[in-house]
PDB file of N, CA and C in Angstrom:
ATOM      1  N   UNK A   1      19.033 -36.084-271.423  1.00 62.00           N
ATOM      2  CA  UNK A   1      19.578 -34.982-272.175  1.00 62.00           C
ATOM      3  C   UNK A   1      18.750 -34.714-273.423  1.00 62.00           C
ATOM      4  N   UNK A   2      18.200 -36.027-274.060  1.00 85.00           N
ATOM      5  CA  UNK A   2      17.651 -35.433-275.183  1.00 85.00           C
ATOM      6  C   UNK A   2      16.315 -35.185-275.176  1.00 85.00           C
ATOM      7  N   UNK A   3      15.542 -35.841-273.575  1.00 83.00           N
ATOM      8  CA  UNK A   3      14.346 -34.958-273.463  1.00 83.00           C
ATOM      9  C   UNK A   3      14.173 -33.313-273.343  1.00 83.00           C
ATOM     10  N   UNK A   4      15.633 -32.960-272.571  1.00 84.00           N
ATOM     11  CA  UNK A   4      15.521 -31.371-272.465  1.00 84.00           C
ATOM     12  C   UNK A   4      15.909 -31.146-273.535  1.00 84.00           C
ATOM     13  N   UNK A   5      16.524 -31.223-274.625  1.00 88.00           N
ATOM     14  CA  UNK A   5      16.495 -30.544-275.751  1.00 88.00           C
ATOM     15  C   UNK A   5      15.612 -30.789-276.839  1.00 88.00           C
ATOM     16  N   UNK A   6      14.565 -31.476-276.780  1.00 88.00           N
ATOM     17  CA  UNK A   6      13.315 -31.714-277.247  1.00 88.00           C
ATOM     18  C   UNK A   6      12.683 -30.683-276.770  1.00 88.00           C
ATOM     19  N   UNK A   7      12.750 -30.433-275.602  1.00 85.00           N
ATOM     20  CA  UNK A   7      11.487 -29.507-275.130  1.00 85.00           C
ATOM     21  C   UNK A   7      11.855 -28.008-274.881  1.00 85.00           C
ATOM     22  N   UNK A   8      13.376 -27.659-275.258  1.00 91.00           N
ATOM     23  CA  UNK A   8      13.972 -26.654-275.179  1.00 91.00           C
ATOM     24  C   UNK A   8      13.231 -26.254-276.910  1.00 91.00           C
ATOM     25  N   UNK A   9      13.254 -27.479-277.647  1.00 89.00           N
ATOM     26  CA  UNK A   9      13.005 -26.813-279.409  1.00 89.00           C
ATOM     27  C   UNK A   9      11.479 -26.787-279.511  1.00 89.00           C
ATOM     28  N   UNK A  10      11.151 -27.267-278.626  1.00 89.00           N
ATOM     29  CA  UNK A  10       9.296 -27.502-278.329  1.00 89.00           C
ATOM     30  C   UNK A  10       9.009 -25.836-277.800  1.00 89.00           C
ATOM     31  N   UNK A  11       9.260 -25.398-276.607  1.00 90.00           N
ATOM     32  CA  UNK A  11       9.102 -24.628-276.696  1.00 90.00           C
ATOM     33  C   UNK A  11       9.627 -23.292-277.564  1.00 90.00           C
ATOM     34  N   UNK A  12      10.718 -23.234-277.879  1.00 89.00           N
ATOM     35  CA  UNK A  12      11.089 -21.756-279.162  1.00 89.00           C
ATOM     36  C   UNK A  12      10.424 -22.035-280.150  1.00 89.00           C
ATOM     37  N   UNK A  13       9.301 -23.158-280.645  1.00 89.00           N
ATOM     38  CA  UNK A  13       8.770 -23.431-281.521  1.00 89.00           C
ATOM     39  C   UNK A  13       7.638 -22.398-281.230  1.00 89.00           C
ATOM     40  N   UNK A  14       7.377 -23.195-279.868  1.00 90.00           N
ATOM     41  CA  UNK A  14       6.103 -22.530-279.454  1.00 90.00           C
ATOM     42  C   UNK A  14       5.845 -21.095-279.462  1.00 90.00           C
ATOM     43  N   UNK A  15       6.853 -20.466-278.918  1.00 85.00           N
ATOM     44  CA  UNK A  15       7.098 -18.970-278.790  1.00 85.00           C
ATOM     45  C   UNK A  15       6.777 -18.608-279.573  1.00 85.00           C
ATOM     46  N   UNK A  16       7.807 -18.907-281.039  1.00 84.00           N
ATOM     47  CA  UNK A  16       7.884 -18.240-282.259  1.00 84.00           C
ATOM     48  C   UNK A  16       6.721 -18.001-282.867  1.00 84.00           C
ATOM     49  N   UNK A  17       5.813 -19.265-282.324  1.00 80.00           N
ATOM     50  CA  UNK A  17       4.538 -18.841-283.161  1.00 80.00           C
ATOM     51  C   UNK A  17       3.600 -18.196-282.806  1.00 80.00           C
ATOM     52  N   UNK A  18       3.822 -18.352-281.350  1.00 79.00           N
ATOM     53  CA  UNK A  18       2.239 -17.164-280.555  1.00 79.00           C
ATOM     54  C   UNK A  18       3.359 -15.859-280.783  1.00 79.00           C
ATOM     55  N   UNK A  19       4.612 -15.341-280.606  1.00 76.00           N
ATOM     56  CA  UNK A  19       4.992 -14.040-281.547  1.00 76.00           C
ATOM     57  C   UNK A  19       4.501 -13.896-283.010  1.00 76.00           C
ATOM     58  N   UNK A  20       4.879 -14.745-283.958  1.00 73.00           N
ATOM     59  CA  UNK A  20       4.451 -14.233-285.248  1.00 73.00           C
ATOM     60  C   UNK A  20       2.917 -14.195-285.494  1.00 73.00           C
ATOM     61  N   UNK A  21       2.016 -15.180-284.392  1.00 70.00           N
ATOM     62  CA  UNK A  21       0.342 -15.189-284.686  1.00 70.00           C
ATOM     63  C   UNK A  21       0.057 -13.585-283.850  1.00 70.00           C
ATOM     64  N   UNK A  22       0.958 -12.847-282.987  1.00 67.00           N
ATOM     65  CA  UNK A  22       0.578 -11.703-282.460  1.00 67.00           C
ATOM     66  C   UNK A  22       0.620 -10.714-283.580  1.00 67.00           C
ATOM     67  N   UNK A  23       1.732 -10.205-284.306  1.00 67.00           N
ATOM     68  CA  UNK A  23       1.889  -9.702-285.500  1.00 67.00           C
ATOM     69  C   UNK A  23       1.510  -9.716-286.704  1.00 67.00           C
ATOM     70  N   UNK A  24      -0.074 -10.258-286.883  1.00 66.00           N
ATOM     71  CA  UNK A  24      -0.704 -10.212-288.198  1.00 66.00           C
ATOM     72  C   UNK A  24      -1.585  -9.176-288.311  1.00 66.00           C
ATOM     73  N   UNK A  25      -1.247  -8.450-289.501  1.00 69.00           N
ATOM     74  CA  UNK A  25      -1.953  -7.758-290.582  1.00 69.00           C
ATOM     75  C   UNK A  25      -3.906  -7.711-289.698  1.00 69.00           C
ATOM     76  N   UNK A  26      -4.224  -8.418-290.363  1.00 69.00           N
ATOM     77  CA  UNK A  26      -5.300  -7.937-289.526  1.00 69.00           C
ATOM     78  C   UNK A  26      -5.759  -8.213-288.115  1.00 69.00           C
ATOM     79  N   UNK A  27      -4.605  -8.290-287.040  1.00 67.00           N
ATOM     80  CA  UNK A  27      -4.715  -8.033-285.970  1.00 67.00           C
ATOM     81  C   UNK A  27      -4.583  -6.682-285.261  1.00 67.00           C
ATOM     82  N   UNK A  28      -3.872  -5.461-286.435  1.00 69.00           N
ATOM     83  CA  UNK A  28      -3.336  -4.438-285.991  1.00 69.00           C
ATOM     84  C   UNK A  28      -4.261  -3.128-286.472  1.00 69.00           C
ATOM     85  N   UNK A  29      -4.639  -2.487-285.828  1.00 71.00           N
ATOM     86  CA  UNK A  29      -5.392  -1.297-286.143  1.00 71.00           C
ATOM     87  C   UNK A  29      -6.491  -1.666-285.580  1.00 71.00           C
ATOM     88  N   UNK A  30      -7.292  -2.748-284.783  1.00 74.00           N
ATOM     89  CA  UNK A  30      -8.660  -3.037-284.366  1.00 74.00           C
ATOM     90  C   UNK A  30      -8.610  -2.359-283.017  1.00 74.00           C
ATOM     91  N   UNK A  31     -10.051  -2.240-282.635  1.00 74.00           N
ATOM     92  CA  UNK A  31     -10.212  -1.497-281.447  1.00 74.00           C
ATOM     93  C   UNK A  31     -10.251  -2.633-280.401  1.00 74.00           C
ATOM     94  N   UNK A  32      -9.453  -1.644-279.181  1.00 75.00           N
ATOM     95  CA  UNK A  32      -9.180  -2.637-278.258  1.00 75.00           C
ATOM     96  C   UNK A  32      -9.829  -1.538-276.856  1.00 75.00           C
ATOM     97  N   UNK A  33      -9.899  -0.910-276.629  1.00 80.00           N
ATOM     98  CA  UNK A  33     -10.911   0.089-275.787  1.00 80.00           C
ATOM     99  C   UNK A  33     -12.308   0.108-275.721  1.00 80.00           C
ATOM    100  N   UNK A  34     -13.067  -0.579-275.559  1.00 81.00           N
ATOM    101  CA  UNK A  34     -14.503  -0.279-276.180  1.00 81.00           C
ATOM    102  C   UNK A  34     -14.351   0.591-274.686  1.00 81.00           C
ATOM    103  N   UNK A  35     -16.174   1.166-275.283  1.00 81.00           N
ATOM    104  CA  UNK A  35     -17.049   2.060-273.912  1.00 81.00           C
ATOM    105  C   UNK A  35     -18.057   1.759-274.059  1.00 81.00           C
ATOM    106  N   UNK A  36     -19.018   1.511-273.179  1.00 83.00           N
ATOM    107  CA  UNK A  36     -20.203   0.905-273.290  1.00 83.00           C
ATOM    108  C   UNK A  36     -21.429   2.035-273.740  1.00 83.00           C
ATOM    109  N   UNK A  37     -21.936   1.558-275.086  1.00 82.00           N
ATOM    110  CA  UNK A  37     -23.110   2.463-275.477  1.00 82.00           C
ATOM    111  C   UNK A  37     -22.270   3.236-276.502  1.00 82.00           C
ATOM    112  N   UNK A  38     -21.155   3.127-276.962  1.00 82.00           N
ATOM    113  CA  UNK A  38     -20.665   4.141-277.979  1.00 82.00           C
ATOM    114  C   UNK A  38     -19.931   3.171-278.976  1.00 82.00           C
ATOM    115  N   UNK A  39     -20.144   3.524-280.414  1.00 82.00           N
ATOM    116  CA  UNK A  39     -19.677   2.907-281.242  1.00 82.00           C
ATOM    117  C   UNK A  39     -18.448   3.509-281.669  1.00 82.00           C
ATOM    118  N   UNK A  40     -17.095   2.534-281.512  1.00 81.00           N
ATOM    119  CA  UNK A  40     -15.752   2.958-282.083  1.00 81.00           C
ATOM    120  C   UNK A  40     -15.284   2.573-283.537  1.00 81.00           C
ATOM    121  N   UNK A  41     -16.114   2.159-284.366  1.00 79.00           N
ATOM    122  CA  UNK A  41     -15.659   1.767-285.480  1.00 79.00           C
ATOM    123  C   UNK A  41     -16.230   2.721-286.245  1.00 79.00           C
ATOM    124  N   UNK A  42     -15.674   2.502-288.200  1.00 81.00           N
ATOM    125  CA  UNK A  42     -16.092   3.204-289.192  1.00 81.00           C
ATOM    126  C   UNK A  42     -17.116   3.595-288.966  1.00 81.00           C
ATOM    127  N   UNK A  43     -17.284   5.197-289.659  1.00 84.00           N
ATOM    128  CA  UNK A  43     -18.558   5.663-289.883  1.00 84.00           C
ATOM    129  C   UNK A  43     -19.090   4.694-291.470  1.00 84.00           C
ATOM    130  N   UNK A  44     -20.352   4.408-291.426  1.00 85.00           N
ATOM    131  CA  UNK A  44     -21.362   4.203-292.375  1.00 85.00           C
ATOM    132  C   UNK A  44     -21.164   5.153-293.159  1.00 85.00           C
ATOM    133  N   UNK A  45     -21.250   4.023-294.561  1.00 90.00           N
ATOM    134  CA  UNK A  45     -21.555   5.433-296.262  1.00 90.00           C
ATOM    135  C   UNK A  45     -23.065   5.560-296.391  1.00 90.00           C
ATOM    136  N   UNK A  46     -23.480   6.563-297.057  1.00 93.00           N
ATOM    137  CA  UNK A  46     -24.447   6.913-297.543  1.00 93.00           C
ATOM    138  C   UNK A  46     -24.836   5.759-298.182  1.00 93.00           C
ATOM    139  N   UNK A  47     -26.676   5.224-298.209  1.00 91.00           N
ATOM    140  CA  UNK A  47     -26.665   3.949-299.059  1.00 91.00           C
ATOM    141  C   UNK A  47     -27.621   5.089-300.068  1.00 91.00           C
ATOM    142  N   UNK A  48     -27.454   4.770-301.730  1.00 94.00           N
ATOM    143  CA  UNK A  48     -28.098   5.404-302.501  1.00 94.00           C
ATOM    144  C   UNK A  48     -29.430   5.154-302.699  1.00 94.00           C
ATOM    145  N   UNK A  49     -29.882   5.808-303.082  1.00 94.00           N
ATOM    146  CA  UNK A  49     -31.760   6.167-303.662  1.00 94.00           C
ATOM    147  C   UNK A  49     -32.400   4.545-304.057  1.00 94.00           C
ATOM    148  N   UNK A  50     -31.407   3.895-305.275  1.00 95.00           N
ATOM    149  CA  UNK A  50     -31.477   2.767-305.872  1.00 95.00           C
ATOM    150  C   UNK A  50     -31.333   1.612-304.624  1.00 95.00           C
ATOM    151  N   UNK A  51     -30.480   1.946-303.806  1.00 95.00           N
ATOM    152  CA  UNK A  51     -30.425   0.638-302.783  1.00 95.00           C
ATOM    153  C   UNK A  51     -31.400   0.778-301.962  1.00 95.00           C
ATOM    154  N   UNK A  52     -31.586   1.944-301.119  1.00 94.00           N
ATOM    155  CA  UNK A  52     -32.856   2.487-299.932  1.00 94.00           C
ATOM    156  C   UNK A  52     -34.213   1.704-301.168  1.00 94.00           C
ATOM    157  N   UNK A  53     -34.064   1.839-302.395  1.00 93.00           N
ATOM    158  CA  UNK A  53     -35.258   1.356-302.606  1.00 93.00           C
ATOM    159  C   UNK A  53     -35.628  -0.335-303.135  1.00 93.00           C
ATOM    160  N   UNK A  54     -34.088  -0.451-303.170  1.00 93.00           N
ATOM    161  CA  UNK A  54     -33.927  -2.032-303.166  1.00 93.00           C
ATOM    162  C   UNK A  54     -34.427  -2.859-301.841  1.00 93.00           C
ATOM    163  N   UNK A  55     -33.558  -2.269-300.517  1.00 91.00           N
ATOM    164  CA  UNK A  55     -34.030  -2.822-299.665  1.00 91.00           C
ATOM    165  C   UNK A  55     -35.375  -2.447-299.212  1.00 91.00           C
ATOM    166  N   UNK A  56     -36.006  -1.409-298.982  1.00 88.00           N
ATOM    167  CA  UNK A  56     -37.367  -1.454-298.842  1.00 88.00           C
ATOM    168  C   UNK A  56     -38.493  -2.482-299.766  1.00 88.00           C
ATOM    169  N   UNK A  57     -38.313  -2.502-300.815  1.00 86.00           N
ATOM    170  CA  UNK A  57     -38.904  -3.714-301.603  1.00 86.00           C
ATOM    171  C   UNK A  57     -38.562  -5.258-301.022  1.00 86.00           C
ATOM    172  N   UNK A  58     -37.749  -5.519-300.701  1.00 86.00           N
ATOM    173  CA  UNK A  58     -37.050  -6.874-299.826  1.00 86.00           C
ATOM    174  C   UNK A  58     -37.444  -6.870-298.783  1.00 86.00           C
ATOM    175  N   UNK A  59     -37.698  -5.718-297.576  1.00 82.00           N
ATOM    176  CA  UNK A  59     -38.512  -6.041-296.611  1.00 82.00           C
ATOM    177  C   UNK A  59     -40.057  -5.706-296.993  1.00 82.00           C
ATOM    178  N   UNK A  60     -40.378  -4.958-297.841  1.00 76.00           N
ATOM    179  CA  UNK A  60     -42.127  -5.297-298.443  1.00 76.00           C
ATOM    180  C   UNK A  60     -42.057  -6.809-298.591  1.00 76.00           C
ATOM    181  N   UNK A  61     -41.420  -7.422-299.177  1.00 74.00           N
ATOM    182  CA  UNK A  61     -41.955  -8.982-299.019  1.00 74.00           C
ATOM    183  C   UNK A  61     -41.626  -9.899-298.333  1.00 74.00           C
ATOM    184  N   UNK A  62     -40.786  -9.495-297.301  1.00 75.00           N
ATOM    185  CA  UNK A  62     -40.701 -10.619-295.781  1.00 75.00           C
ATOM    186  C   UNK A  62     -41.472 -10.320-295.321  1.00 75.00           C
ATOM    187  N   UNK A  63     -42.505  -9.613-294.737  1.00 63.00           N
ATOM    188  CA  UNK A  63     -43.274  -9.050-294.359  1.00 63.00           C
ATOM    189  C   UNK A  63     -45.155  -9.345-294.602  1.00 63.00           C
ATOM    190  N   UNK A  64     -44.898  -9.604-295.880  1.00 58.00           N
ATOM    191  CA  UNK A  64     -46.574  -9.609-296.547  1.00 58.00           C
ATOM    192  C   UNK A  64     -46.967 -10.970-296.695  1.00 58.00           C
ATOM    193  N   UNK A  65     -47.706 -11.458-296.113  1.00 62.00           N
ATOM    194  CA  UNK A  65     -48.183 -12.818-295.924  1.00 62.00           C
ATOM    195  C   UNK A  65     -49.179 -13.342-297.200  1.00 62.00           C
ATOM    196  N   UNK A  66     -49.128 -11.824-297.974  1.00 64.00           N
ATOM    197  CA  UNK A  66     -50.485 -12.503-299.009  1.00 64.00           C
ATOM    198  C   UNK A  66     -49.360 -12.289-300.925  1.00 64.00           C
ATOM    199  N   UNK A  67     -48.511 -11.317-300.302  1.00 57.00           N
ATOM    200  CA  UNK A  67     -47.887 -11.579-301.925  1.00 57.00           C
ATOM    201  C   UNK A  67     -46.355 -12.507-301.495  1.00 57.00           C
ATOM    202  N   UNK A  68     -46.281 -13.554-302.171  1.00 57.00           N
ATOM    203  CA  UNK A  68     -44.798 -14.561-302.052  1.00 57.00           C
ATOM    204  C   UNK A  68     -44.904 -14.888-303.659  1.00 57.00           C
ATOM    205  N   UNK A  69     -43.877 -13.778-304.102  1.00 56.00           N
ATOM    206  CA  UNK A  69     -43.441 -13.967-305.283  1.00 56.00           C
ATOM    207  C   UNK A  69     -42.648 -15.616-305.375  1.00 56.00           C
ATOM    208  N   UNK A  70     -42.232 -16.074-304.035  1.00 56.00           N
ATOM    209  CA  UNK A  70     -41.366 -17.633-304.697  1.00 56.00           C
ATOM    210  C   UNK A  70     -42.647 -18.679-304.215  1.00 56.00           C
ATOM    211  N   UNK A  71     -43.211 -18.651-304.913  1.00 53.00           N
ATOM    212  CA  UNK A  71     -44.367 -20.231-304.409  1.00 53.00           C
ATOM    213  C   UNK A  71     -44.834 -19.987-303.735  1.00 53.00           C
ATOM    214  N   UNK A  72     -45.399 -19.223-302.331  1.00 53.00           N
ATOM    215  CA  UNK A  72     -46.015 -20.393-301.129  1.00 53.00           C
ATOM    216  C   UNK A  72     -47.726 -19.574-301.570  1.00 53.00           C
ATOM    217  N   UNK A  73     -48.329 -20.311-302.502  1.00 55.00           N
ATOM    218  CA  UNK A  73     -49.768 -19.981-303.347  1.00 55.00           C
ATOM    219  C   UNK A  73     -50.115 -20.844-303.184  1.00 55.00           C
ATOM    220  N   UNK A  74     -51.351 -21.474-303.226  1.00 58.00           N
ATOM    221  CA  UNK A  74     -52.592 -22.669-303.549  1.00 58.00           C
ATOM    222  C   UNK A  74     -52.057 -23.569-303.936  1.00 58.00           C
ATOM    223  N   UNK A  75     -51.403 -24.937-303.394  1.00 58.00           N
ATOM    224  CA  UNK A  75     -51.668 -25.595-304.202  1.00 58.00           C
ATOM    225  C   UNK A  75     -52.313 -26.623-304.694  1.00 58.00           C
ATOM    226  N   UNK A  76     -52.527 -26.997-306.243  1.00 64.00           N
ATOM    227  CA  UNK A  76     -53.444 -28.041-306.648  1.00 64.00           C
ATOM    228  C   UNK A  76     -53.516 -29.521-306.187  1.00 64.00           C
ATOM    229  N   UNK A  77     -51.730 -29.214-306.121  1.00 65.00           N
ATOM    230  CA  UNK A  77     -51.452 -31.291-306.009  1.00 65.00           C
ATOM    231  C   UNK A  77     -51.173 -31.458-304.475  1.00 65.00           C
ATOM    232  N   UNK A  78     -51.136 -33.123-304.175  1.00 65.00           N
ATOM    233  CA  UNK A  78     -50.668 -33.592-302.955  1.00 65.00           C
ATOM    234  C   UNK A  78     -49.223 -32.903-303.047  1.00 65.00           C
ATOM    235  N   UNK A  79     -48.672 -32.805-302.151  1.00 64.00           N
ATOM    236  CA  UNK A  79     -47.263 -32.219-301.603  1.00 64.00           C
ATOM    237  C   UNK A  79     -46.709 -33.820-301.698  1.00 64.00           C
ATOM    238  N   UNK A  80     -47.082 -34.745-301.467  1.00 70.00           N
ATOM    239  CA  UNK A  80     -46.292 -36.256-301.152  1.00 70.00           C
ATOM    240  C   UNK A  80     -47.280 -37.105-302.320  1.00 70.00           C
ATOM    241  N   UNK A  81     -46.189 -37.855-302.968  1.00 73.00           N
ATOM    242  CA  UNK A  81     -46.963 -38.923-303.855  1.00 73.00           C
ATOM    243  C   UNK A  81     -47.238 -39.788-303.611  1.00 73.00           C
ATOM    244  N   UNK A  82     -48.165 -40.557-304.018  1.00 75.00           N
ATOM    245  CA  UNK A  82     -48.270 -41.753-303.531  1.00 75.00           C
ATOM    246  C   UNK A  82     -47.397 -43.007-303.911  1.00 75.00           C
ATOM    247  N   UNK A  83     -47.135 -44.001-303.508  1.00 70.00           N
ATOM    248  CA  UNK A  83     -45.955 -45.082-303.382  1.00 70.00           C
ATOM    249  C   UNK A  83     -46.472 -45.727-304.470  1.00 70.00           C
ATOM    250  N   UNK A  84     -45.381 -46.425-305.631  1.00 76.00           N
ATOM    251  CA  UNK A  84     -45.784 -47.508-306.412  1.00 76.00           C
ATOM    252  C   UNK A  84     -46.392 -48.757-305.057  1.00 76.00           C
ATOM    253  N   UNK A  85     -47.458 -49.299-306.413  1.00 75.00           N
ATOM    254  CA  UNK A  85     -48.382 -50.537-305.511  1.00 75.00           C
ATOM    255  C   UNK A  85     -46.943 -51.767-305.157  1.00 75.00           C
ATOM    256  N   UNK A  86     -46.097 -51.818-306.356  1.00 75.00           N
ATOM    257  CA  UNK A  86     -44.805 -52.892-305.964  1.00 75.00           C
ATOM    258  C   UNK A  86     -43.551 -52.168-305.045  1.00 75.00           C
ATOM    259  N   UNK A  87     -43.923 -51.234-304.600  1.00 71.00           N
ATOM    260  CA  UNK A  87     -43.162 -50.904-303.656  1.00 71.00           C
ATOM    261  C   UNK A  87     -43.964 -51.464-302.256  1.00 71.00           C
ATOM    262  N   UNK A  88     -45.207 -50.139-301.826  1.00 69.00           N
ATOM    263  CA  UNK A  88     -45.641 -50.992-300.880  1.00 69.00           C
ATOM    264  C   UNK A  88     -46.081 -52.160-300.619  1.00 69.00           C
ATOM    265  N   UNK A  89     -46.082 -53.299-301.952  1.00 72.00           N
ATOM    266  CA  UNK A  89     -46.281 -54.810-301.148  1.00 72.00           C
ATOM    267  C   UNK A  89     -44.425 -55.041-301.094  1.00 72.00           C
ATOM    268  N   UNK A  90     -43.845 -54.491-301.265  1.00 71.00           N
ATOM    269  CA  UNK A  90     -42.415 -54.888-300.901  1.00 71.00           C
ATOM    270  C   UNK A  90     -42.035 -54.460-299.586  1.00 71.00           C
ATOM    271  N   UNK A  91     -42.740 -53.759-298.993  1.00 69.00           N
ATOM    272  CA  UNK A  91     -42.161 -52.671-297.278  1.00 69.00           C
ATOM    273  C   UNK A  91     -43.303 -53.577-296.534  1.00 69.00           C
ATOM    274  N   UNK A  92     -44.142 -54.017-297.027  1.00 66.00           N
ATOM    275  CA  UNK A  92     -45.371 -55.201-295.877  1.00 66.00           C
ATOM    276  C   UNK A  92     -46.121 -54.253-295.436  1.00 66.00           C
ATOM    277  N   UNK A  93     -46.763 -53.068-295.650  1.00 56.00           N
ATOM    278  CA  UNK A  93     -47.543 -52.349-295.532  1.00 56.00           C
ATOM    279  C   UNK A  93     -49.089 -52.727-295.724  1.00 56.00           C
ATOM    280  N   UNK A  94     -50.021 -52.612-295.105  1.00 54.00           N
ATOM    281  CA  UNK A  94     -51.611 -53.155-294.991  1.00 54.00           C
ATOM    282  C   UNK A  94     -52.149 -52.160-296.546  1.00 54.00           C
TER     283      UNK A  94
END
């Protein structure tokens, strides 16, 4: 007896919640029709003068292999230092 009423409250548990997870806010108003090759969502805003020329400058430099405003220039030093001498006689290194 008290397995079926375990599983009688197991399931209205269950219910209740795949009902209330059906009824959320942003589940309602999305497109559920697509067609293939046609776009059903928002139209695009206008992007302004200042942004068209923001992003064109941002892809000018993914692009250009010879200007990298962040580092990748000449450089002077080793990339890797070399090990204190009491380190490598501590690792048994030749």
């Amino acid at each position: 007896m008290t397995s079926a009423r375990i599983f009688t409250v197991f399931g209205a548990v269950t219910v209740s919640a795949f009902l209330l997870a059906a009824c959320r806010a942003e589940e309602q108003g999305r497109i559920t029709n697509y067609q293939p090759g046609v776009y059903l969502g928002k139209k695009d805003t206008e992007l302004s003068s200042a942004q068209v020329r923001s992003l064109s400058l941002r892809s000018a430099m993914q692009g250009n292999p010879i200007y990298r405003p962040s580092g990748g220039g000449v450089s002077r030093k080793p990339d890797v230092r070399q090990p204190q001498a009491d380190r490598t006689r501590r690792q048994g290194n030749p």
